[in-house]
Short mmCIF file of C-alpha atoms in Angstrom, two decimals:
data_model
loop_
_atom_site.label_atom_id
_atom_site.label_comp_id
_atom_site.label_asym_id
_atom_site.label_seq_id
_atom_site.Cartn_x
_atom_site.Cartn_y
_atom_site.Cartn_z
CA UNK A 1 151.35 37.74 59.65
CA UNK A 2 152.01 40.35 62.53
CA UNK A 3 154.06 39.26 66.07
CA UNK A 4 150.68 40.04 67.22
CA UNK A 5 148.78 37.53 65.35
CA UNK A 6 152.05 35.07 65.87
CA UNK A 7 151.56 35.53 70.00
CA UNK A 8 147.76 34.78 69.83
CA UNK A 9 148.54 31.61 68.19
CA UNK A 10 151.25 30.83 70.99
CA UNK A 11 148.56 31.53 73.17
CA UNK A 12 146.27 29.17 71.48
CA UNK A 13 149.32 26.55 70.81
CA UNK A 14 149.25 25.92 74.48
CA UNK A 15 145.50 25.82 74.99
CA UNK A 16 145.76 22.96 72.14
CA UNK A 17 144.17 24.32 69.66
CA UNK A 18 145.89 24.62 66.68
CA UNK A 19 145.78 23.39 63.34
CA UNK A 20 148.37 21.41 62.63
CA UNK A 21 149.49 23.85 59.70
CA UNK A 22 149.32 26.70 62.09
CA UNK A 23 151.60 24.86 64.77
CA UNK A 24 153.76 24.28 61.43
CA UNK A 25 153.78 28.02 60.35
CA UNK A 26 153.77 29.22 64.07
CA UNK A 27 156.87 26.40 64.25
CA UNK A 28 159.17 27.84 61.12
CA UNK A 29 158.04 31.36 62.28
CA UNK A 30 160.11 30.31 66.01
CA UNK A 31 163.02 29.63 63.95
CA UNK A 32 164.00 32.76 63.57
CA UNK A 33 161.94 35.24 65.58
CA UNK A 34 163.63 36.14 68.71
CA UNK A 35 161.09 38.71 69.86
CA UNK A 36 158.25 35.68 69.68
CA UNK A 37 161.06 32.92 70.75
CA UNK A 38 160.64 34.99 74.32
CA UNK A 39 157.17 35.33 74.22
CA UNK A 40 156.37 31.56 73.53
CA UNK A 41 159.01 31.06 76.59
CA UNK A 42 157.38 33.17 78.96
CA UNK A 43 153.99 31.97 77.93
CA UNK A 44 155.17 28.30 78.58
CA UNK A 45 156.54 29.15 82.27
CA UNK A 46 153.23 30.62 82.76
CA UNK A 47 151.30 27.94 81.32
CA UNK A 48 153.00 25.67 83.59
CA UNK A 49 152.14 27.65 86.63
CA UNK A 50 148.55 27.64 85.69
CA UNK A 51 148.67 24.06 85.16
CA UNK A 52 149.46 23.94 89.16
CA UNK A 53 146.51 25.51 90.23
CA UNK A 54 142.95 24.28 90.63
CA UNK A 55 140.04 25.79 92.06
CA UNK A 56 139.61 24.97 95.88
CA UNK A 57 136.68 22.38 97.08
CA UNK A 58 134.02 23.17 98.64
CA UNK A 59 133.25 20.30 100.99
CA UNK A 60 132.05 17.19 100.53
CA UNK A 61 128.79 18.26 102.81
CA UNK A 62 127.83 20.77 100.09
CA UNK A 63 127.15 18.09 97.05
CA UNK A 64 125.50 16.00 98.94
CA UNK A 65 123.19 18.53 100.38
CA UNK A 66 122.86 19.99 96.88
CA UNK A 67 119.98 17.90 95.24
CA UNK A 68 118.18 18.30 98.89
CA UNK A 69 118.46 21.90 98.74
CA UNK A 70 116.82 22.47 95.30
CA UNK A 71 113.99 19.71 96.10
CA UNK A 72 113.23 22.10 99.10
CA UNK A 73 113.21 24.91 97.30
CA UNK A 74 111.41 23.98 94.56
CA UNK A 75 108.38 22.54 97.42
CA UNK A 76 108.68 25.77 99.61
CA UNK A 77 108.24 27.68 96.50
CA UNK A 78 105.04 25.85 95.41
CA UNK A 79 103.74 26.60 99.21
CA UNK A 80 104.19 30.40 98.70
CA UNK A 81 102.70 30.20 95.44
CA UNK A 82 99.39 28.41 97.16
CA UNK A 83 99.98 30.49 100.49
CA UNK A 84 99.86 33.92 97.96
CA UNK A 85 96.72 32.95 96.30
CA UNK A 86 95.42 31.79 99.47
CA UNK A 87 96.09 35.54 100.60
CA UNK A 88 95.06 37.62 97.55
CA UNK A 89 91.53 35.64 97.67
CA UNK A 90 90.69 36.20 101.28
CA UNK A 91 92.32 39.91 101.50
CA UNK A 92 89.96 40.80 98.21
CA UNK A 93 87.02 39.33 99.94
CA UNK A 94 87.43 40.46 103.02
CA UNK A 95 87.65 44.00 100.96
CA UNK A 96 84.61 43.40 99.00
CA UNK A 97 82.85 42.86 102.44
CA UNK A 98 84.35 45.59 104.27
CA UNK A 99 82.84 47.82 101.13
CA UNK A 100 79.81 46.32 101.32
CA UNK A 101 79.05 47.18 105.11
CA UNK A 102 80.72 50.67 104.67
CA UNK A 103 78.22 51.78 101.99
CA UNK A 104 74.91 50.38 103.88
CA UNK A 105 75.92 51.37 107.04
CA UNK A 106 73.56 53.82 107.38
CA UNK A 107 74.98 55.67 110.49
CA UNK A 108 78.35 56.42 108.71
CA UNK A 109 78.83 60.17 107.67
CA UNK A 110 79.10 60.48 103.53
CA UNK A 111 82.79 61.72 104.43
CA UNK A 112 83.98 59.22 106.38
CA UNK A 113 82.26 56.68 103.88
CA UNK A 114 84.37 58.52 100.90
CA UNK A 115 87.57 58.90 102.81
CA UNK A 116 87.60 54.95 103.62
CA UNK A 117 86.41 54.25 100.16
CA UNK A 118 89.18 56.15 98.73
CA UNK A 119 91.98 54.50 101.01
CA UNK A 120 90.72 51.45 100.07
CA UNK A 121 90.65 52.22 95.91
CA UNK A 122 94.01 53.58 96.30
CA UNK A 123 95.55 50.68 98.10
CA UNK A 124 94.31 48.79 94.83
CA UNK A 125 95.41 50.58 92.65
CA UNK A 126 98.79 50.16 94.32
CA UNK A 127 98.36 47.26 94.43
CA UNK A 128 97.58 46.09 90.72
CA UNK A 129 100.49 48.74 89.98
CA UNK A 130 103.45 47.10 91.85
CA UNK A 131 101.61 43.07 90.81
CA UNK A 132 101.46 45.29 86.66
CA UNK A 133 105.55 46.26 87.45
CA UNK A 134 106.75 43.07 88.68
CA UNK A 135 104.98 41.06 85.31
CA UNK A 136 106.94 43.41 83.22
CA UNK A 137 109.62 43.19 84.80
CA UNK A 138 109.57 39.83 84.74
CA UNK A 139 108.61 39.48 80.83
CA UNK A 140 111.45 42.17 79.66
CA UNK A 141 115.17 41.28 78.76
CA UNK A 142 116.51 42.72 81.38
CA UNK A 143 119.89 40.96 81.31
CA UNK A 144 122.85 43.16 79.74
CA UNK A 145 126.36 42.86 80.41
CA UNK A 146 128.12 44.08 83.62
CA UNK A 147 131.78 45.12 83.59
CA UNK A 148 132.99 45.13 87.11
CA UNK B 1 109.96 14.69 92.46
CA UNK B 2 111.56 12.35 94.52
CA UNK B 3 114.50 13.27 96.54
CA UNK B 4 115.52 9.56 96.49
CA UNK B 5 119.06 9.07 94.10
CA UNK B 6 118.83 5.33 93.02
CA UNK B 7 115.64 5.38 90.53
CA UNK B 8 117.39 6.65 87.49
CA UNK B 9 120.50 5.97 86.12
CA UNK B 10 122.84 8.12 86.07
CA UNK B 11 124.34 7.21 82.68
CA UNK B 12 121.13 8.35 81.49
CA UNK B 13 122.17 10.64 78.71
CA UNK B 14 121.30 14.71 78.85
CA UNK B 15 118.30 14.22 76.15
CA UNK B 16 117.02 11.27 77.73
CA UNK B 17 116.83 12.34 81.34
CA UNK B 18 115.21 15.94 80.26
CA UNK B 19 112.96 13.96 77.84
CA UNK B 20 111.93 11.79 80.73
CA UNK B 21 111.27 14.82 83.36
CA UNK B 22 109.21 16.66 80.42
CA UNK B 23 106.99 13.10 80.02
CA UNK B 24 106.11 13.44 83.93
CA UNK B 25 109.54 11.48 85.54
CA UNK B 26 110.45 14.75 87.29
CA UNK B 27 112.57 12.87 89.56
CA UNK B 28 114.81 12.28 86.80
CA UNK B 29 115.98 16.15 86.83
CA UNK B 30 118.39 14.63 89.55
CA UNK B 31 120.11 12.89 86.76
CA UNK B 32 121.22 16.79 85.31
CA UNK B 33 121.42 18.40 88.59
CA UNK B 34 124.00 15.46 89.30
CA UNK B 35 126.34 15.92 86.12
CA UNK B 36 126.91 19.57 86.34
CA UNK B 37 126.13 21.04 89.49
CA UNK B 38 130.30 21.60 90.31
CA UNK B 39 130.39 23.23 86.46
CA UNK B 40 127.63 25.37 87.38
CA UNK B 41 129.00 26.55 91.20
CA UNK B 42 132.25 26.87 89.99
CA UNK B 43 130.97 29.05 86.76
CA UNK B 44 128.90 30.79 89.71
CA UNK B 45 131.81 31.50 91.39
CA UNK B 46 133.59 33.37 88.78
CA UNK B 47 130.99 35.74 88.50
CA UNK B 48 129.92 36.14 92.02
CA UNK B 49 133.12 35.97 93.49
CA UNK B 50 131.74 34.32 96.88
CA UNK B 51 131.11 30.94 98.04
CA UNK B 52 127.44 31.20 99.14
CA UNK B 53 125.64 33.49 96.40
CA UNK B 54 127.83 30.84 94.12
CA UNK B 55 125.98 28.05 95.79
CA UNK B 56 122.54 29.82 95.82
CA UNK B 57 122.58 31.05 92.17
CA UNK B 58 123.81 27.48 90.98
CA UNK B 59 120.57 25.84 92.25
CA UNK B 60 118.69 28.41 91.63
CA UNK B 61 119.58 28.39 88.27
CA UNK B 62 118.69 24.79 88.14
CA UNK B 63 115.59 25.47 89.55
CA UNK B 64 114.86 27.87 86.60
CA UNK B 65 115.67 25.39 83.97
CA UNK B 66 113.59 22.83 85.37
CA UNK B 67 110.77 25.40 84.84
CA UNK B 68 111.62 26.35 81.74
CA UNK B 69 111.94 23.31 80.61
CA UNK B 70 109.39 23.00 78.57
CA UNK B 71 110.11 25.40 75.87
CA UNK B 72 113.63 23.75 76.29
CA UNK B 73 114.72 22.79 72.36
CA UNK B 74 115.87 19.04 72.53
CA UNK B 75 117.77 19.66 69.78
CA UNK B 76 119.97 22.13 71.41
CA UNK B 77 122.40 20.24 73.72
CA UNK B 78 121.44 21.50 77.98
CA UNK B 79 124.56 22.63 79.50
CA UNK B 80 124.98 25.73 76.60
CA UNK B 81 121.45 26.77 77.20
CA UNK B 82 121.32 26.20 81.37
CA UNK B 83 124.58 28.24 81.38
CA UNK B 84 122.90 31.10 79.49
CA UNK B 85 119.98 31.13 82.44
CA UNK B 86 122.63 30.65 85.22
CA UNK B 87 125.45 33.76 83.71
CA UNK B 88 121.61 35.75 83.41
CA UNK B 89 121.21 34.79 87.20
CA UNK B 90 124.68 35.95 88.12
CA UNK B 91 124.59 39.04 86.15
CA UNK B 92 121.28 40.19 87.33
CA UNK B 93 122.66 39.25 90.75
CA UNK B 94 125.54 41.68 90.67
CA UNK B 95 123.32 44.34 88.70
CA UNK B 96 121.74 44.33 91.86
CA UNK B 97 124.42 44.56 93.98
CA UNK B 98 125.70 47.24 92.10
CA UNK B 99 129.32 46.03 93.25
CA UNK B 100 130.88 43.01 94.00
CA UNK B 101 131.84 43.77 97.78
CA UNK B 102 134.35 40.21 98.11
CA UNK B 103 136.88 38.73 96.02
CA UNK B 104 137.81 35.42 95.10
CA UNK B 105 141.25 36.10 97.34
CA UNK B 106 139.19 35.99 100.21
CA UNK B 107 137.84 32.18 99.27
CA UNK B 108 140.66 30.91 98.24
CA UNK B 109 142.55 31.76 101.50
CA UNK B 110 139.83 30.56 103.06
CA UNK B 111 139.99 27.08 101.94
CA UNK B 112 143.78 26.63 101.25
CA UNK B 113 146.07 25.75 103.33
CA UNK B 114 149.61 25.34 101.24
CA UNK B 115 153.46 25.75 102.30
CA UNK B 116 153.72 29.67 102.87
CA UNK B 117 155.26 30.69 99.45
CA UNK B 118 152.50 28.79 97.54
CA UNK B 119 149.50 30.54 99.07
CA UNK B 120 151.25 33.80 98.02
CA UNK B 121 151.54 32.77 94.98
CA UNK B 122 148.16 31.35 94.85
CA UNK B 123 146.82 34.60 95.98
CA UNK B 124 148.94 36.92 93.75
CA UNK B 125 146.97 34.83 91.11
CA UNK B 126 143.62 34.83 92.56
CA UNK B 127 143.79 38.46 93.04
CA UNK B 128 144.94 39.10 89.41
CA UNK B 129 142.28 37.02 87.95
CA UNK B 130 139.64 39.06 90.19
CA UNK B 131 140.95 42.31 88.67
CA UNK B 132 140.40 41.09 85.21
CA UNK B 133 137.26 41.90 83.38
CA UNK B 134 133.83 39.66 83.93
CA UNK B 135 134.42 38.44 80.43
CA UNK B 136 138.13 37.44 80.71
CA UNK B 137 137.53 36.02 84.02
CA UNK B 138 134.42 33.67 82.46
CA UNK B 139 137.08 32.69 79.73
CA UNK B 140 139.95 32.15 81.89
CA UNK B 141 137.50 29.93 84.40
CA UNK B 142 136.29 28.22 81.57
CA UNK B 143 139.40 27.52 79.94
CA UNK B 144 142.05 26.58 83.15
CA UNK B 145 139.31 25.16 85.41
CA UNK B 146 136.88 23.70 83.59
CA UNK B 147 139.49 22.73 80.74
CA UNK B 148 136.54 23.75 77.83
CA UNK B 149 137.81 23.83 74.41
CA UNK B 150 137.26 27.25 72.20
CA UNK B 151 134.76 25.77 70.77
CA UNK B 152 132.60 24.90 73.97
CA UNK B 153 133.45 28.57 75.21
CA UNK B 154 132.33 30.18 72.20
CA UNK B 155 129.00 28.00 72.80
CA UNK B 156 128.77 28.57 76.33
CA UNK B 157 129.38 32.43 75.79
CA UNK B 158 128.02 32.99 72.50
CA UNK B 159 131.58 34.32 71.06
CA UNK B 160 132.86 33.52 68.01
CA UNK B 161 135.88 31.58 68.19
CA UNK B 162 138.37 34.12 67.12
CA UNK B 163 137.13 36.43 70.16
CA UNK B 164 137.64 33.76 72.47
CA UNK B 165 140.61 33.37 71.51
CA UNK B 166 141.62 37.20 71.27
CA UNK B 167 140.01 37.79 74.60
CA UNK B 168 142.06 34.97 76.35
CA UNK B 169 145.15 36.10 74.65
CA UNK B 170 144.76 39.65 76.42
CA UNK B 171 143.26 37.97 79.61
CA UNK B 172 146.88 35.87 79.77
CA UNK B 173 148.84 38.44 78.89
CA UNK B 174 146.90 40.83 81.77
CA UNK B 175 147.79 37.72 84.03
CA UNK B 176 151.38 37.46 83.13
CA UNK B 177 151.59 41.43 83.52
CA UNK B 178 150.29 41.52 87.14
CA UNK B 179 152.21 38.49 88.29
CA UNK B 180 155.35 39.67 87.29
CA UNK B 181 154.67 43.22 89.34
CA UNK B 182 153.35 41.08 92.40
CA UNK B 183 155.55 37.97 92.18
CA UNK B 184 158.60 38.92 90.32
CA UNK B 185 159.69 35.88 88.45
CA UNK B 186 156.18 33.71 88.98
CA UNK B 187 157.65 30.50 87.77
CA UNK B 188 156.40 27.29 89.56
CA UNK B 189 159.02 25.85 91.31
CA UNK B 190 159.45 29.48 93.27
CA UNK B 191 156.26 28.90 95.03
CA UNK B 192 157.15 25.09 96.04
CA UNK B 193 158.80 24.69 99.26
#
């Protein structure tokens, strides 16, 4: 075995988690190695400064708002899902009218018939696009690693 | 789902409360979002780096797995598999921040307040564990703050063991490195007054 492989298992010997014929092997190999004699040194002073260290509290305010904060979400999210459906149905009819009285309404011009007509097809076809994009987006893996 | 805390135990095991919220009990969820909602902010945090998007990504990754919990395996065991929605959450989150723009410095000075030497010593540290990569700093959370063994890591990160343990190894020894050039001598009774 390498120094190399010898400091990983110093590294693991103080996270606990080796066997106890690798603490044996990584023992006799101590004996006489200086080179990893300093490294299991070093690794201990640093071990020891970890061990001094904990991650800072949030307040106690937070966990007992957390629960709260999840239940509301999880409501408020149900009321935009109703509110959206709500929306699509009456902005569809209200289109589906607005059609309807555009082509027998006889004292339009043709043009301006075509030109609202068009505005209106293209605003669904936007429409079904961006609704199309976000499902796909949605359905793909779009996780992937991110090195900062 | 009842916001109330007292209608479920909570000794109620992992399999039992999820196996109660799937059979209609939603309330019971509380019963998870009890046991591991400081594991899942403080996971957050190592990712996000900030004390708010840890917060909002944390409960909103709980609110993912309660909708997803019906394709939930039983036989799996829940933290593993919530963590894989919630590091997906954080990932996506910073994707879309393209950078992180605060650092874990910042928080911790925020909420310390140790003897002089201490908090420079604390924020040589914090600062060297936010220059490490997003996979060291995940291990190095995992493994000094949440005190997981190899073995949960590699479950929680999908490792094998032996890169967990290689990528700690190099994570320490990029720690040591960068506390020596900030700190000198880091050992712990220099930063106690």
């Amino acid at each position: 075995m390498r120094h190399q492989q010898y400091k990983q298992l110093i590294s693991a010997y103080f996270d606990g988690e080796l066997s106890p014929e690798q603490k044996s092997q990584l023992e006799e190999h101590l004996k006489h190695c200086a080179e990893c004699r300093a490294e299991f040194q070093e690794a201990r002073q640093f071990e020891s400064l970890m061990a001094t260290f904990s991650l800072p509290q949030p307040s106690e305010e937070v966990w007992t708002m957390y629960w709260s904060s999840i239940y509301n979400r999880l409501e408020r999210r149900l009321g935009w899902i109703f509110l959206s459906i709500g929306a699509i149905i009456l902005l569809f009819y209200g289109a589906y009218k607005l059609v309807e009285e555009i082509i027998h309404d006889p004292s339009l011009p043709l043009v301006l018939k075509m030109g609202i007509l068009s505005f209106l097809g293209g605003m669904v076809v936007l429409l079904v696009s961006f609704l199309r994009e976000k499902l796909f987006l949605r359905q793909r893996e779009r996780y992937k690693e991110v090195e900062q | 789902m009842s916001k109330q805390s007292g209608e479920w135990n909570q000794d109620l095991s992992d399999e039992k409360a999820i196996s109660l919220v799937k059979s209609g009990h939603r309330e019971a969820y509380r019963v998870i979002v009890e046991r591991y909602k400081k594991r899942a902010y403080y996971l957050a945090l190592s990712w996000v780096k900030n004390h708010q998007d840890a917060l909002d990504l944390s409960q909103e990754a709980f609110i993912h797995a309660f909708r997803k919990l019906k394709k939930y395996d039983e036989s799996r065991q829940f933290f593993p598999w919530f963590y894989q929605l919630l590091r997906n959450l954080c990932i996506d989150f910073l994707r879309r921040q393209k950078r992180v723009n605060c650092s874990l410095v910042e928080f911790v000075s925020l909420k310390e307040d140790p003897p002089a030497q201490r908090a420079e010593l604390s924020r040589a540290l914090w600062a060297a564990i936010d220059k490490l990569s997003g996979e060291q700093r995940e291990v190095i959370i995992l493994r000094y703050f949440q005190q997981y063994s190899y073995q949960e890591i590699a479950e929680l990160t999908n490792m094998p063991i032996g890169t967990v343990m290689s990528t700690l190894y190099y994570a320490k020894q990029k720690l040591r490195l960068w506390l020596k050039e900030a700190w000198g001598n880091y050992s712990p009774s220099k930063g106690e007054s």
